[in-house]
Coordinates of C-alpha atoms in Angstrom, one line a residue:
X1 CA -24.2 2.0 10.8
X2 CA -21.3 3.9 10.2
X3 CA -20.7 5.6 6.9
X4 CA -17.8 2.9 5.8
X5 CA -20.2 0.3 6.0
X6 CA -22.9 1.8 4.3
X7 CA -20.4 2.8 1.5
X8 CA -19.5 -1.0 1.4
X9 CA -23.0 -2.2 1.2
X10 CA -23.0 -3.1 -2.5
X11 CA -19.2 -3.9 -2.9
X12 CA -18.2 -7.8 -3.7
X13 CA -16.4 -9.6 -0.8
X14 CA -12.5 -9.6 -1.1
X15 CA -11.0 -12.7 -2.2
X16 CA -10.3 -14.8 0.8
X17 CA -6.4 -14.5 1.7
X18 CA -6.2 -17.6 3.4
X19 CA -7.2 -19.4 0.2
X20 CA -4.4 -17.5 -2.0
X21 CA -1.3 -19.8 -2.9
X22 CA 1.2 -16.5 -3.4
X23 CA 3.2 -18.6 -5.7
X24 CA 0.5 -19.2 -8.0
X25 CA -1.8 -16.0 -7.5
X26 CA -0.9 -12.5 -6.4
X27 CA -3.7 -11.1 -3.6
X28 CA -3.4 -7.6 -4.8
X29 CA -2.0 -6.2 -8.4
X30 CA -1.1 -2.6 -9.3
X31 CA -1.5 -1.5 -13.0
X32 CA 0.2 1.8 -13.9
X33 CA -2.0 2.8 -16.5
X34 CA -0.2 6.0 -17.5
X35 CA 2.6 7.9 -15.9
X36 CA 1.4 11.0 -16.9
X37 CA 0.4 13.5 -14.2
X38 CA 0.2 17.2 -13.6
X39 CA 1.5 17.0 -10.3
X40 CA 5.3 16.9 -9.1
X41 CA 5.1 15.3 -5.8
X42 CA 8.4 15.2 -3.9
X43 CA 8.2 11.5 -3.0
X44 CA 6.7 10.2 -6.2
X45 CA 8.0 6.8 -7.1
X46 CA 7.0 7.0 -10.3
X47 CA 9.0 10.2 -11.2
X48 CA 5.8 11.5 -13.1
X49 CA 6.0 13.4 -16.4
X50 CA 3.4 15.9 -17.6
X51 CA 2.7 14.1 -21.0
X52 CA 1.7 10.7 -21.7
X53 CA 4.4 8.1 -23.0
X54 CA 3.8 7.1 -26.5
X55 CA 4.8 3.4 -25.5
X56 CA 1.9 2.8 -23.3
X57 CA 0.0 -0.2 -23.4
X58 CA -2.6 0.0 -25.6
X59 CA -6.6 -0.5 -24.9
X60 CA -6.5 -3.4 -26.8
X61 CA -3.1 -4.2 -25.1
X62 CA -5.0 -3.7 -22.0
X63 CA -7.5 -5.9 -22.3
X64 CA -5.5 -8.8 -22.8
X65 CA -3.7 -7.9 -20.0
X66 CA -6.9 -7.7 -17.8
X67 CA -7.8 -11.2 -19.3
X68 CA -4.0 -12.6 -17.8
X69 CA -5.4 -11.1 -14.1
X70 CA -8.3 -13.2 -14.8
X71 CA -6.4 -16.1 -15.4
X72 CA -4.3 -16.0 -13.0
X73 CA -6.7 -16.0 -10.0
X74 CA -8.5 -13.0 -10.1
X75 CA -6.5 -10.5 -7.8
X76 CA -7.8 -7.2 -6.3
X77 CA -6.6 -4.7 -9.3
X78 CA -5.7 -1.3 -8.3
X79 CA -5.3 1.2 -11.3
X80 CA -3.0 3.6 -10.6
X81 CA -0.5 6.4 -12.3
X82 CA 0.9 8.8 -13.0
X83 CA -2.9 10.0 -13.1
X84 CA -5.5 7.6 -14.4
X85 CA -7.5 10.1 -15.6
X86 CA -5.0 11.4 -18.2
X87 CA -6.0 8.2 -20.2
X88 CA -9.1 8.7 -22.4
X89 CA -10.1 4.9 -22.2
X90 CA -10.0 4.7 -18.0
X91 CA -13.5 3.8 -18.1
X92 CA -13.2 1.3 -20.8
X93 CA -10.6 -0.6 -18.9
X94 CA -12.1 0.0 -15.5
X95 CA -15.8 -1.8 -17.0
X96 CA -13.8 -4.3 -18.6
X97 CA -12.2 -5.6 -15.5
X98 CA -15.4 -5.3 -13.3
X99 CA -17.1 -7.0 -16.2
X100 CA -14.6 -9.6 -15.9
X101 CA -15.2 -9.9 -12.0
X102 CA -12.0 -8.1 -10.7
X103 CA -12.3 -6.0 -7.8
X104 CA -11.0 -2.9 -9.0
X105 CA -9.9 0.4 -7.0
X106 CA -8.2 3.4 -8.7
X107 CA -6.0 6.2 -7.5
X108 CA -6.4 9.8 -9.5
X109 CA -4.5 12.6 -8.5
X110 CA -6.2 15.4 -6.8
X111 CA -6.7 17.7 -10.2
X112 CA -9.3 19.2 -12.1
X113 CA -9.9 16.1 -14.1
X114 CA -11.4 14.6 -11.0
X115 CA -15.1 16.3 -11.6
X116 CA -18.0 14.7 -9.9
X117 CA -19.4 13.8 -13.2
X118 CA -16.2 11.7 -13.9
X119 CA -16.4 10.3 -10.4
X120 CA -19.7 8.7 -10.9
X121 CA -18.7 7.4 -14.5
X122 CA -15.8 5.5 -12.7
X123 CA -18.6 4.3 -10.2
X124 CA -21.0 3.0 -12.7
X125 CA -18.1 1.4 -14.8
X126 CA -17.5 -0.7 -11.5
X127 CA -15.1 0.9 -9.2
X128 CA -15.1 -0.5 -5.6
X129 CA -12.6 2.1 -3.9
X130 CA -11.4 4.9 -4.6
X131 CA -7.8 6.2 -3.2
X132 CA -7.1 10.1 -2.4
X133 CA -4.0 11.1 -1.2
X134 CA -3.4 13.6 1.8
X135 CA 0.0 14.1 2.9
X136 CA -0.6 17.4 5.2
X137 CA -3.5 18.5 7.3
X138 CA -3.2 22.2 6.2
X139 CA -3.0 23.8 2.7
X140 CA 0.6 24.6 3.6
X141 CA 1.8 21.5 4.4
X142 CA 0.2 19.2 1.8
X143 CA 0.5 21.7 -1.0
X144 CA 4.2 21.6 -0.3
X145 CA 4.7 18.0 -0.3
X146 CA 2.5 17.7 -3.6
X147 CA 4.4 20.9 -5.2
X148 CA 0.8 22.3 -6.3
X149 CA -0.9 25.5 -4.8
X150 CA -4.4 24.3 -4.5
X151 CA -3.9 20.6 -4.3
X152 CA -5.3 20.5 -1.0
X153 CA -8.4 22.5 -1.6
X154 CA -9.0 20.5 -4.5
X155 CA -8.3 16.8 -2.3
X156 CA -11.2 18.5 -0.2
X157 CA -13.6 18.7 -3.1
X158 CA -12.8 15.2 -4.4
X159 CA -13.7 14.0 -1.1
X160 CA -16.6 15.9 -0.7
X161 CA -17.9 14.6 -4.1
X162 CA -16.8 10.8 -3.2
X163 CA -19.0 11.3 0.3
X164 CA -22.3 12.9 -1.7
X165 CA -21.9 10.4 -4.4
X166 CA -22.0 7.7 -1.6
X167 CA -18.2 6.0 -3.0
X168 CA -15.9 4.2 -1.0
X169 CA -13.0 6.4 0.0
X170 CA -9.2 5.7 1.1
X171 CA -7.1 8.0 2.2
X172 CA -3.4 7.5 1.8
X173 CA -0.6 9.5 3.6
X174 CA 3.2 8.9 3.0
X175 CA 4.8 9.4 6.5
X176 CA 8.0 11.3 6.1
X177 CA 9.8 14.2 8.2
X178 CA 7.7 16.7 6.9
X179 CA 4.3 15.5 7.7
X180 CA 5.0 13.3 10.9
X181 CA 3.4 15.9 13.4
X182 CA 0.4 16.3 11.7
X183 CA -0.6 12.7 11.7
X184 CA -3.3 13.0 14.1
X185 CA -5.0 15.9 12.5
X186 CA -4.9 13.8 9.1
X187 CA -6.6 10.7 10.9
X188 CA -9.3 13.4 12.0
X189 CA -9.6 14.6 8.8
X190 CA -10.4 11.2 7.2
X191 CA -12.6 10.2 10.1
X192 CA -14.5 13.4 9.1
X193 CA -14.8 12.5 5.4
X194 CA -16.0 9.2 6.1
X195 CA -12.8 7.1 4.7
X196 CA -13.3 3.6 5.0
X197 CA -9.3 3.0 4.8
X198 CA -6.5 4.9 6.4
X199 CA -3.4 3.7 4.2
X200 CA -0.3 4.9 6.2
X201 CA 2.4 4.7 3.7
X202 CA 6.0 4.6 4.6
X203 CA 8.6 6.3 2.5
X204 CA 11.0 4.0 -0.1
X205 CA 13.9 6.1 -1.3
X206 CA 13.2 5.3 -5.0
X207 CA 11.9 7.8 -7.4
X208 CA 11.7 10.9 -6.3
X209 CA 12.0 10.0 -2.4
X210 CA 15.0 10.9 -0.6
X211 CA 16.5 9.1 2.0
X212 CA 17.0 12.4 3.8
X213 CA 13.3 12.5 4.3
X214 CA 12.9 8.9 5.9
X215 CA 11.9 9.0 9.3
X216 CA 14.1 7.1 11.4
X217 CA 13.8 3.2 12.7
X218 CA 12.8 4.6 15.7
X219 CA 10.2 6.8 14.6
X220 CA 8.6 4.1 12.5
X221 CA 8.4 2.2 15.7
X222 CA 6.7 5.0 17.4
X223 CA 4.4 5.5 14.4
X224 CA 3.3 1.7 14.2
X225 CA 2.2 2.0 18.0
X226 CA 0.3 5.4 17.0
X227 CA -1.2 3.4 14.2
X228 CA -2.2 0.2 16.4
X229 CA -4.0 2.4 19.1
X230 CA -5.9 4.2 16.5
X231 CA -7.0 1.1 14.7
X232 CA -8.9 0.3 18.0
X233 CA -11.0 3.5 18.2
X234 CA -11.4 4.7 14.4
X235 CA -14.3 4.9 12.4
X236 CA -12.3 3.2 9.6
X237 CA -9.6 0.2 9.0
X238 CA -6.2 1.3 9.4
X239 CA -3.5 -0.3 7.1
X240 CA 0.1 -0.1 6.2
X241 CA 2.3 0.0 3.0
X242 CA 5.9 -0.6 2.7
X243 CA 5.8 -1.3 6.3
X244 CA 5.8 -4.8 6.9
X245 CA 7.4 -5.1 10.4
X246 CA 4.4 -3.2 11.5
X247 CA 2.6 -6.8 11.6
X248 CA 5.2 -7.6 14.4
X249 CA 3.9 -4.6 16.5
X250 CA 0.3 -5.6 15.9
X251 CA 1.4 -9.1 17.0
X252 CA 3.5 -8.1 19.7
X253 CA 0.3 -5.6 21.1
X254 CA -2.1 -8.7 20.7
X255 CA -0.1 -10.8 22.7
X256 CA 0.5 -8.7 25.5
X257 CA -3.1 -7.5 25.4
X258 CA -4.2 -11.3 25.6
X259 CA -1.7 -12.0 28.7
X260 CA -2.7 -8.9 30.3
X261 CA -6.7 -10.6 30.1
X262 CA -5.6 -14.1 30.7
X263 CA -4.0 -12.6 34.3
X264 CA -7.0 -11.0 35.0
X265 CA -9.1 -14.2 33.7
X266 CA -6.8 -17.0 35.4
X267 CA -6.7 -18.5 32.2
X268 CA -5.7 -17.8 28.6
X269 CA -8.3 -16.9 25.9
X270 CA -9.5 -19.5 23.7
X271 CA -11.5 -17.0 21.7
X272 CA -10.8 -17.5 17.5
X273 CA -11.2 -13.7 17.2
X274 CA -8.1 -12.8 19.4
X275 CA -6.1 -13.8 16.5
X276 CA -5.2 -11.6 13.7
X277 CA -4.1 -11.9 10.3
X278 CA -2.4 -9.4 8.3
X279 CA -1.3 -8.5 4.9
X280 CA 1.1 -6.1 3.3
X281 CA -2.0 -4.6 1.4
X282 CA -3.3 -4.0 5.0
X283 CA -6.5 -6.1 4.8
X284 CA -6.7 -7.8 8.2
X285 CA -9.4 -10.5 9.5
X286 CA -9.4 -12.9 12.6
X287 CA -9.1 -16.5 12.5
X288 CA -7.4 -19.4 15.1
X289 CA -4.8 -20.4 13.3
X290 CA -2.0 -18.8 15.2
X291 CA 1.2 -17.0 14.1
X292 CA 2.6 -19.7 12.4
X293 CA 0.1 -19.5 9.7
X294 CA 0.1 -16.0 9.2
X295 CA 1.1 -14.9 6.0
X296 CA 1.6 -11.4 4.8
X297 CA 1.8 -9.6 1.3
X298 CA 5.0 -8.2 0.0
X299 CA 6.9 -7.1 -2.9
X300 CA 6.6 -10.0 -5.5
X301 CA 4.9 -12.2 -3.0
X302 CA 1.1 -11.6 -3.2
X303 CA 1.6 -8.7 -4.9
X304 CA 2.8 -7.5 -8.6
X305 CA 2.9 -4.3 -10.6
X306 CA 2.6 -3.7 -14.0
X307 CA 4.1 -0.5 -15.6
X308 CA 2.7 1.8 -18.2
X309 CA 4.9 0.2 -20.9
X310 CA 4.4 -3.6 -19.8
X311 CA 7.3 -4.1 -17.6
X312 CA 6.6 -6.5 -14.3
X313 CA 8.1 -5.2 -11.0
X314 CA 7.4 -7.1 -7.3
X315 CA 6.2 -3.5 -6.8
X316 CA 5.6 0.1 -7.5
X317 CA 8.7 0.7 -4.9
X318 CA 11.0 -2.1 -6.3
X319 CA 11.2 -1.3 -9.7
X320 CA 13.2 -4.5 -11.2
X321 CA 11.7 -5.8 -14.3
X322 CA 11.0 -9.2 -14.3
X323 CA 9.6 -9.5 -17.7
X324 CA 7.4 -7.6 -19.9
X325 CA 4.0 -8.5 -20.9
X326 CA 4.4 -7.5 -24.6
X327 CA 6.7 -10.5 -24.9
X328 CA 5.7 -13.0 -21.9
X329 CA 2.7 -13.8 -20.2
X330 CA 2.2 -12.2 -16.9
X331 CA 1.0 -15.3 -15.4
X332 CA 4.7 -17.1 -16.7
X333 CA 6.5 -13.6 -15.3
X334 CA 4.9 -14.2 -11.7
X335 CA 4.7 -17.9 -11.3
X336 CA 8.4 -18.6 -12.7
X337 CA 10.7 -15.4 -13.3
X338 CA 13.8 -16.0 -11.0
X339 CA 13.2 -12.2 -9.4
X340 CA 9.8 -13.3 -8.0
X341 CA 10.9 -16.7 -7.0
X342 CA 13.8 -15.4 -5.1
X343 CA 11.4 -12.6 -3.2
X344 CA 8.9 -15.5 -2.3
X345 CA 11.7 -17.6 -0.6
X346 CA 12.0 -16.5 2.7
X347 CA 15.2 -18.9 3.5
X348 CA 17.1 -16.5 1.5
X349 CA 16.8 -13.3 3.5
X350 CA 20.2 -12.1 5.1
X351 CA 21.0 -10.6 7.9
X352 CA 18.7 -10.4 11.1
X353 CA 15.4 -10.5 8.7
X354 CA 16.7 -14.2 7.8
X355 CA 17.1 -14.9 11.6
X356 CA 13.9 -13.4 12.7
X357 CA 11.1 -15.2 14.7
X358 CA 8.7 -12.9 12.6
X359 CA 10.4 -13.5 9.2
X360 CA 7.3 -15.5 7.6
X361 CA 4.5 -13.2 8.7
X362 CA 6.9 -9.8 8.0
X363 CA 9.7 -10.1 5.7
X364 CA 10.8 -6.8 5.9
X365 CA 10.1 -4.4 2.8
X366 CA 11.9 -6.1 0.5
X367 CA 11.7 -2.5 -1.5
X368 CA 13.5 -0.5 0.8
X369 CA 16.0 -3.1 1.6
X370 CA 16.7 -2.9 -2.4
X371 CA 16.4 1.0 -1.9
X372 CA 19.1 1.5 0.9
X373 CA 21.5 -1.4 0.2
X374 CA 21.0 -2.2 -3.6
X375 CA 20.8 -6.1 -2.4
X376 CA 16.6 -6.7 -2.4
X377 CA 17.3 -9.8 -0.2
X378 CA 19.1 -7.8 2.9
X379 CA 17.3 -7.1 6.1
X380 CA 15.2 -4.4 6.5
X381 CA 17.1 -1.1 7.5
X382 CA 14.3 1.0 9.1
X383 CA 13.3 -1.9 12.0
X384 CA 14.3 -1.7 15.4
X385 CA 13.7 -5.2 16.5
X386 CA 16.5 -7.8 16.9
X387 CA 15.2 -11.2 17.4
X388 CA 16.9 -13.7 20.1
X389 CA 18.5 -15.9 17.2
X390 CA 20.0 -12.8 15.6
X391 CA 20.8 -11.1 18.6
X392 CA 22.9 -14.5 19.5
X393 CA 24.2 -14.7 16.5
X394 CA 25.5 -11.0 16.6
X395 CA 23.5 -10.5 13.0
X396 CA 22.0 -7.2 12.7
X397 CA 20.8 -4.8 9.5
X398 CA 22.3 -2.4 7.4
X399 CA 22.6 1.1 9.1
X400 CA 20.0 3.5 7.3
X401 CA 21.3 6.6 6.2
X402 CA 20.4 9.4 8.8
X403 CA 19.1 12.9 8.1
X404 CA 20.5 15.8 9.5
X405 CA 17.9 15.7 12.0
X406 CA 13.8 16.1 12.2
X407 CA 12.7 19.0 13.5
X408 CA 9.4 17.0 14.6
X409 CA 8.5 14.5 17.2
X410 CA 6.3 11.6 16.2
X411 CA 2.7 11.2 17.6
X412 CA 2.1 9.7 21.0
X413 CA 1.5 6.3 20.6
X414 CA 0.7 5.6 24.3
X415 CA 1.4 6.5 27.6

């Protein structure tokens, strides 16, 4: 039994994605319980601050918000920040959500607040998975990215503690021109520390995230192929965030493999396990329904984000408020706000995304489209694929801002 299987033995099962109606229920929710954080990461979408905001939702307001999460259907809850460890009532909030039946994960920052004792307390309160960020394979690269000397060493210590405590670890890496050349080594570290999930974030130009640090569309494509190859051999699951077009690459590669296998066998495969189903949150499982039945989480479509002051956004990377939970029900905001309804209607997508044959399973990053163009319905600017229908119509996507040049080559995906 691999470590990741052992760590998840007592974890309650995920809700079935196939049964979730995204018009009524998100599959995943992120709640920014605070924006306070001791780090000053160069990519931080929250532009975190050193002290807590006095306008943060109170403990009682947090309990009522969790009640609404249960009412809307019990999605996976990710408690994030800032640094959630800056909230003195963090474990009360985790316990309340866990006792209400929610599957709860959290993403603490790698600071001195994350002690072994507090990790054990989080586990006892009901945390089912801990997300730790690792943005470089060395102290030099990681600490530079995190703008905090000693952050890499602290990250390794926290991952050691999680492993010793038998807690489920997810490692997240934000891909940028700074660490593109280190992805292989970062994946090796994830395997060495027993991560159950390697979550590859693709930079969105929002908050402190800069256009200049985003890798090119061609580099996105190369990293996608690298991720797919990695997913076939790694002892952990591989997930993408803010890269809905990774699903297209997975489908294309899977179709190519099936065609090659069919040629070798003289017949097409009918094994239901040969179909792949992906979500934007990265959860994947097989079914026999085919591409037409696939759907994927996207900003505002199966996903929602609640800020530290109660604003409801389609995601943390698309910080357009659709309402505020102090004045409106979270359920009503998610189901009925014009912004969320727009984002769930893929017939409104513009440019090549609107004509794409992978539109319904992908939809492009709505956050990145907004970050580059100011229009959340525009095409994904960092996707190289143009469908036959878009090509025939002469429709493309907005050209992304290009940095002066990246000094590093992406990892080799395949021969």
